[in-house]
Structure formats: structure tokens, C-alpha cells
mmCIF file of C-alpha atoms in Angstrom:
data_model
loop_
_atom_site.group_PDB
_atom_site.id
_atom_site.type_symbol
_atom_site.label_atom_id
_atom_site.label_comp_id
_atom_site.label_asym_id
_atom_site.label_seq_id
_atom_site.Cartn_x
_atom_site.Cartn_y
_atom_site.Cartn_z
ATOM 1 C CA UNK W 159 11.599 20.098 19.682
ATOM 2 C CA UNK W 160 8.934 19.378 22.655
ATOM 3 C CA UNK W 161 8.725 16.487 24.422
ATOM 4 C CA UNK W 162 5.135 16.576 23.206
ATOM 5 C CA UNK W 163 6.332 17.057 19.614
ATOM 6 C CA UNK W 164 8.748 14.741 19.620
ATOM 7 C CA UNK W 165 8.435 11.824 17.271
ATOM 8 C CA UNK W 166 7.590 8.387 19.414
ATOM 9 C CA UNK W 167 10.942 5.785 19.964
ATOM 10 C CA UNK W 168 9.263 3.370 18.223
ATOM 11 C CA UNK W 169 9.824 5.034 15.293
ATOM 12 C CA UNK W 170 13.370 5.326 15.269
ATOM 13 C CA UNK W 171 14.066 1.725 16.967
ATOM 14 C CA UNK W 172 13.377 -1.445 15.560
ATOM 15 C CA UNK W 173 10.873 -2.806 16.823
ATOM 16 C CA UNK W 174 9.979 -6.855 17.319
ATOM 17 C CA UNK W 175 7.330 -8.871 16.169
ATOM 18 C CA UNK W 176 5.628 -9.448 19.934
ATOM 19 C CA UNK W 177 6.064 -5.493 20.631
ATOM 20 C CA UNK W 178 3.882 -4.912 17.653
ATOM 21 C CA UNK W 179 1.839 -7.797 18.448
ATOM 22 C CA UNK W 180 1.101 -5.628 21.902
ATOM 23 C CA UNK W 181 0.451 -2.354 19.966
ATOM 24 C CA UNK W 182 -3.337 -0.960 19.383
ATOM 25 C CA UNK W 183 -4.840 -1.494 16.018
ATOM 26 C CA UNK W 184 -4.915 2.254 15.716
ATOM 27 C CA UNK W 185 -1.293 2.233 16.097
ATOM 28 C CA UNK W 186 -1.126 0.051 13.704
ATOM 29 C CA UNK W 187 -3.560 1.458 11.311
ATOM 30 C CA UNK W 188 -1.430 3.695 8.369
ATOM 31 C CA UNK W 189 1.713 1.800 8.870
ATOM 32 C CA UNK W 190 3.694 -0.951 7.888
ATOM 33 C CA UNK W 191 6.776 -2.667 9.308
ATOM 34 C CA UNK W 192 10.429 -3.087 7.354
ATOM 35 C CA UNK W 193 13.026 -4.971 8.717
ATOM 36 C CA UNK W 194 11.527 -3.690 12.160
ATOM 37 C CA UNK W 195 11.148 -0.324 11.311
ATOM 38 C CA UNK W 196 8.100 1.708 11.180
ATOM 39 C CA UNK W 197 6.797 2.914 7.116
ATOM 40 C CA UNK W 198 4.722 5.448 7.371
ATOM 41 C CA UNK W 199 1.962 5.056 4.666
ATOM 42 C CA UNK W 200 0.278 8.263 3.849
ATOM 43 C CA UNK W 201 -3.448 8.486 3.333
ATOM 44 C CA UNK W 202 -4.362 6.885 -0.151
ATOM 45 C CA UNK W 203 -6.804 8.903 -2.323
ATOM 46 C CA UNK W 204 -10.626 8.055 -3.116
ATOM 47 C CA UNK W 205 -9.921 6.826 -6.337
ATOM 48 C CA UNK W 206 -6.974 4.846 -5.176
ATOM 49 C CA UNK W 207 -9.464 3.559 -2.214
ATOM 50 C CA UNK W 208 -12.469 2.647 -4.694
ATOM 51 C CA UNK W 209 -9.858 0.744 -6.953
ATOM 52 C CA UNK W 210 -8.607 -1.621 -4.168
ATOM 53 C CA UNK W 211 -11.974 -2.121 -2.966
ATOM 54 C CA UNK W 212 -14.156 -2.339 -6.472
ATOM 55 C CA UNK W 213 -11.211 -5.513 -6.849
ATOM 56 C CA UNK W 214 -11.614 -6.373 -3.436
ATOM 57 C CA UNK W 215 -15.524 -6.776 -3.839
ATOM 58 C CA UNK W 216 -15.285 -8.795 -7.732
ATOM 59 C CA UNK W 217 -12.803 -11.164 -6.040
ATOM 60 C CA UNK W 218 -14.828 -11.579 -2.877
ATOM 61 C CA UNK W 219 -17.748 -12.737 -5.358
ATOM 62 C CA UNK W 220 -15.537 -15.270 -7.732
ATOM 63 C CA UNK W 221 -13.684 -16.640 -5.261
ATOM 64 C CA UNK W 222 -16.226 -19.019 -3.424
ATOM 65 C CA UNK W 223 -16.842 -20.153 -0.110
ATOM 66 C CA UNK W 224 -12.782 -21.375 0.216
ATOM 67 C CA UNK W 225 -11.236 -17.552 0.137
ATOM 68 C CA UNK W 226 -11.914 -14.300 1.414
ATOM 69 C CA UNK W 227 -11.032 -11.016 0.072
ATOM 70 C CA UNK W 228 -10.216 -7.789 2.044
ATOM 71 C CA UNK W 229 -8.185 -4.901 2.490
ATOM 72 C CA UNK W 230 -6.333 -3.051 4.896
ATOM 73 C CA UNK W 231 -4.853 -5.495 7.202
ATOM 74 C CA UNK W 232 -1.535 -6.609 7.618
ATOM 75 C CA UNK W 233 0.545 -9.749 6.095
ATOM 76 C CA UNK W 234 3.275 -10.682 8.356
ATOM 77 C CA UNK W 235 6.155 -12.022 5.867
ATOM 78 C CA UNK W 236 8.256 -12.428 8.361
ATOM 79 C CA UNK W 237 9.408 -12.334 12.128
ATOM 80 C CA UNK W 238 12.828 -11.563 12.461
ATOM 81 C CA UNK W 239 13.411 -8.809 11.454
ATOM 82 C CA UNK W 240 10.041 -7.766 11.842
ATOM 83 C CA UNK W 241 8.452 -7.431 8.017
ATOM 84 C CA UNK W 242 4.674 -6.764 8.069
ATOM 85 C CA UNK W 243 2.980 -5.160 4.617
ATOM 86 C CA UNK W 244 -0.997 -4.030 4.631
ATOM 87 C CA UNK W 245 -1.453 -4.711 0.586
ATOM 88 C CA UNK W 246 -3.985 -2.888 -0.916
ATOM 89 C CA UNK W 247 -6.377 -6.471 -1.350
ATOM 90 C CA UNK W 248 -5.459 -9.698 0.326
ATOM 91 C CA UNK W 249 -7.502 -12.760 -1.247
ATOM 92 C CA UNK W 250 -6.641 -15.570 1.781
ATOM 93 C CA UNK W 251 -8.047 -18.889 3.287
ATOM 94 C CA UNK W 252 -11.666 -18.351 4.757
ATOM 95 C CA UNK W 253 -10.646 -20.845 7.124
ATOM 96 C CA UNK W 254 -7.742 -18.515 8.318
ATOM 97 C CA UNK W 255 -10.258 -15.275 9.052
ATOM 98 C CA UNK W 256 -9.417 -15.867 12.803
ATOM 99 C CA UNK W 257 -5.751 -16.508 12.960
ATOM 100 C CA UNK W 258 -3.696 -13.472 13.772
ATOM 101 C CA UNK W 259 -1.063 -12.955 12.075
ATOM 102 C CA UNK W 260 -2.085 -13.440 8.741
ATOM 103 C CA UNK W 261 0.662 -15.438 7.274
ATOM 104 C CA UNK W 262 2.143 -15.868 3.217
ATOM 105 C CA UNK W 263 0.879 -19.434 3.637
ATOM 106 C CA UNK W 264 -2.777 -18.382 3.917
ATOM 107 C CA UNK W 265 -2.788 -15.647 1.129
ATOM 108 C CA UNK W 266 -3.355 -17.148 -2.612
ATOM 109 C CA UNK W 267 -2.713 -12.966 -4.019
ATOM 110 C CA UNK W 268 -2.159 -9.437 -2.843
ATOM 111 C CA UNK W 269 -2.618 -6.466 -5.080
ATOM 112 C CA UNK W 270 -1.135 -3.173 -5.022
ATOM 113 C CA UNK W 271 -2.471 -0.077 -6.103
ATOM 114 C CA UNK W 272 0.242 1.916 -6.743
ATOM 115 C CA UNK W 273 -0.001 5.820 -5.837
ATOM 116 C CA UNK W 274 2.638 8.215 -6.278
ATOM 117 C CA UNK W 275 5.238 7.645 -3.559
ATOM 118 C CA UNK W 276 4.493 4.020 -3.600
ATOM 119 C CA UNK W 277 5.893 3.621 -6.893
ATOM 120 C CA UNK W 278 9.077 2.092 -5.976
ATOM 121 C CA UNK W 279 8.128 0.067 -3.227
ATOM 122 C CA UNK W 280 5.011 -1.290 -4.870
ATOM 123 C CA UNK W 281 6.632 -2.230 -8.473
ATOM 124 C CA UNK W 282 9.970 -3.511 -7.505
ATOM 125 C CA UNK W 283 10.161 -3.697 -3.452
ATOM 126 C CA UNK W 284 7.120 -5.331 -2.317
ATOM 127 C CA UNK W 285 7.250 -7.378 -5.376
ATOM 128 C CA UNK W 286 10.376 -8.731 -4.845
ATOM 129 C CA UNK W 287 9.592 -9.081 -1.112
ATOM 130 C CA UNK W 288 6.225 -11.181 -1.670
ATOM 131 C CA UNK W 289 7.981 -13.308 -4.140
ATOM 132 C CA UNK W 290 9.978 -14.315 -1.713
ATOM 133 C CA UNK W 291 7.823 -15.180 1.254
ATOM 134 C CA UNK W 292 5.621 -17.515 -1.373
ATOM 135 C CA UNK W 293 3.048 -15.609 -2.168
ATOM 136 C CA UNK W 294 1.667 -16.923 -5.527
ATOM 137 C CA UNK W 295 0.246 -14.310 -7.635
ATOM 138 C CA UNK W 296 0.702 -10.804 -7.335
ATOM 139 C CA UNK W 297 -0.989 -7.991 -9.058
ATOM 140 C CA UNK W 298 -0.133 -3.851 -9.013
ATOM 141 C CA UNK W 299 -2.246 -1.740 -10.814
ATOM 142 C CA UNK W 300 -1.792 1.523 -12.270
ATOM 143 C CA UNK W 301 -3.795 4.186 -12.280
ATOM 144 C CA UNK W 302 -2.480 5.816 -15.734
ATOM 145 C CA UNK W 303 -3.149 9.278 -17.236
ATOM 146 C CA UNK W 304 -5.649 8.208 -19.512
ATOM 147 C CA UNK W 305 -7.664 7.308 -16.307
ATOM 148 C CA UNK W 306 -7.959 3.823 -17.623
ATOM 149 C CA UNK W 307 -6.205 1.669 -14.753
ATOM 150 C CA UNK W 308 -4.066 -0.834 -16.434
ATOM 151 C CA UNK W 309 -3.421 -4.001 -13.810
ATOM 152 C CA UNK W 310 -0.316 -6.138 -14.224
ATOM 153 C CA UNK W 311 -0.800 -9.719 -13.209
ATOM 154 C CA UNK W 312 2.159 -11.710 -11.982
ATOM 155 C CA UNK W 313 2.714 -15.627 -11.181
ATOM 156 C CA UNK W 314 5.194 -17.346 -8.683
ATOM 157 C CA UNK W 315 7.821 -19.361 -10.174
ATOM 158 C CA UNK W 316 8.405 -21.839 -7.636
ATOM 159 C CA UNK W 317 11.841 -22.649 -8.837
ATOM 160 C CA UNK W 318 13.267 -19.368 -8.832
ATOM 161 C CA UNK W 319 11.277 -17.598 -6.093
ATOM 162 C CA UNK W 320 10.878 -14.854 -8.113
ATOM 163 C CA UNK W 321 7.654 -13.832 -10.182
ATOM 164 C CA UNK W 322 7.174 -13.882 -14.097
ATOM 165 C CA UNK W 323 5.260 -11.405 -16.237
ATOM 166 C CA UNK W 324 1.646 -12.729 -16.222
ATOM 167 C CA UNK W 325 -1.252 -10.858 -18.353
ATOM 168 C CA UNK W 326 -1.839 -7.123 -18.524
ATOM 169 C CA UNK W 327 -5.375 -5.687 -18.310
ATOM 170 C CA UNK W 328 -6.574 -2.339 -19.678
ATOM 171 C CA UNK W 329 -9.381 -1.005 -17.373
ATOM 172 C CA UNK W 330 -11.039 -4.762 -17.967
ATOM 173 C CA UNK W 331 -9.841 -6.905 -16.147
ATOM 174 C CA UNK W 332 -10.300 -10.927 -17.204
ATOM 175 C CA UNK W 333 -8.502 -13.317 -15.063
ATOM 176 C CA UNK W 334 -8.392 -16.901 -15.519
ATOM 177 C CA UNK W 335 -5.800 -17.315 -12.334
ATOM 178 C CA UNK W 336 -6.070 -17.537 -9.887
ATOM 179 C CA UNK W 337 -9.473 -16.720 -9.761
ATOM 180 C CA UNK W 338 -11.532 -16.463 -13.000
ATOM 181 C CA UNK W 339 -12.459 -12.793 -12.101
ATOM 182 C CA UNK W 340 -14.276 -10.177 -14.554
ATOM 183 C CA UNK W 341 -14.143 -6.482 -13.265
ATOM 184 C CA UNK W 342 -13.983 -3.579 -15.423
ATOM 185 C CA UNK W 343 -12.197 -0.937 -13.459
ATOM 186 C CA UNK W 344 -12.565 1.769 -16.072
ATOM 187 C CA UNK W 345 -15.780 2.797 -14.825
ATOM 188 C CA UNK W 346 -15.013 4.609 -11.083
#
């Protein structure tokens, strides 16, 4: 192997919160940061794409003028080691757009649209992993054979840190938490 081929040292080092801090946003872009280490995300399809941002867009419009939804930018959970996740939709304080990093305290829910590769990480790792940092409601959707997305909704309990089963759409999704939300994602 090339110097010129070579994979970069940052991604076999672990990196710290301020080095990232320092890096490019197209550095960034496509990755995400475990226990300092660089994940390398691969490109998510157009259906997986439309999903996150079809939810993205109904949240946006329930939410009102106290939260923002997005997608593709990155939650720091925490600092040392190093533990930054982009999830698929982030619905966080409007009054936080401007603070970098975008903290667990700021973010009400993060979805997931899980993709194959990401099936591990997005049912049982990042779960467990946004439970923990206090992150309140988490949902992962599916994107089934039948081509009817099923989304699983879960809710923080506070006592436990951990999150319990919440409701389970079938390409219609109707929310009453966090945000009443109505979005029927059998249509793409």
C-alpha cells in the first residue's frame, strides 16, 4: 500500500472531542464517532433518504415554534471517549439551532432508519446508547418487505435509563408523544 492509498491515522487512532471539533464538515460528513473511533457510514439509499426526511418534514410542521427538526448532523453523547451519532432525524430546541455541539439535553427524539448494515447498531446499539445519554423518545423504523415501513416508537424510563416499548405504526404513523404527528409513510 501507497502512501497515497493509505488509509488516514485518524482512522485507526482515537481521536478527541476538540480534534474533531477542528476537522472540516466534509470530514465529518458520512461518519460518526465511537468511543473515539471513526464509523464509517455508507451512503443511505433514496428510499431510506425520503423516509428520514418525509418524517423530518411532518415533525418540522407539528412541532411548533419551540423545536426544530432536521437531519444529518451530529449529536455529541458524549466527550470522553469521544461518542458523536448523526441520527437519521433529530427533533431539538429551536433555541439551540446555534450551539455547536448539539447536546442529549437539547434533543426531545432521534429516529433511525434502519438499512441493512445498520441493523445492529440502530435496533440494539444506538438504542441502548441514546437511552443512556437521556434522550427521551426514540423511534427506528423499518423499511419491511411488504414496502410498508413499520416505525417503532420508544419512551425513556427515567428510573431505569433504559427505554420501554412504546406504539408501533404500520406505514401510518399517529403519534400522540411527543409530538402529536400524522404522516403516512406508505406512500414514497
Amino acid at each position: 500500500m501507497t502512501a497515497e492509498t493509505a488509509p488516514p491515522a485518524w482512522m485507526h487512532e482515537q481521536i478527541t472531542a476538540e480534534q474533531y471539533d477542528s476537522w472540516p464538515d466534509e470530514q465529518c460528513s458520512g461518519i460518526e464517532i465511537v468511543d473515539g473511533m471513526v464509523v464509517v457510514s455508507p451512503s443511505a439509499s433514496k428510499r431510506h433518504n425520503r423516509l428520514a426526511r418525509i418524517l423530518a418534514n411532518a415533525l418540522e410542521a407539528a412541532a411548533g415554534p419551540e423545536w426544530n427538526a432536521d437531519t444529518d448532523f451530529d449529536v455529541r453523547l458524549q466527550d470522553v471517549p469521544l461518542t458523536n451519532r448523526r441520527p437519521d432525524v433529530v427533533v431539538y430546541r429551536a433555541d439551540t439551532i446555534d450551539i455547536t455541539p448539539t447536546r442529549p439535553e437539547h434533543v426531545l427524539l432521534v429516529v433511525e432508519v434502519v438499512s441493512p448494515g445498520s441493523e445492529t447498531t440502530d435496533r440494539l446499539v444506538k438504542t441502548d446508547q441514546y437511552a443512556k445519554s437521556g434522550i427521551a423518545f426514540y423511534w427506528r423504523v423499518e423499511q419491511a418487505v411488504t414496502g410498508i415501513p413499520l416505525v417503532y416508537t420508544y419512551v425513556l424510563d427515567p428510573a431505569s435509563g433504559a427505554y420501554r416499548d412504546g406504539d408501533v405504526f404500520a406505514g401510518v404513523v399517529k403519534a400522540s408523544v411527543p409530538i402529536p404527528v400524522e404522516v403516512d409513510l406508505g406512500q414514497i
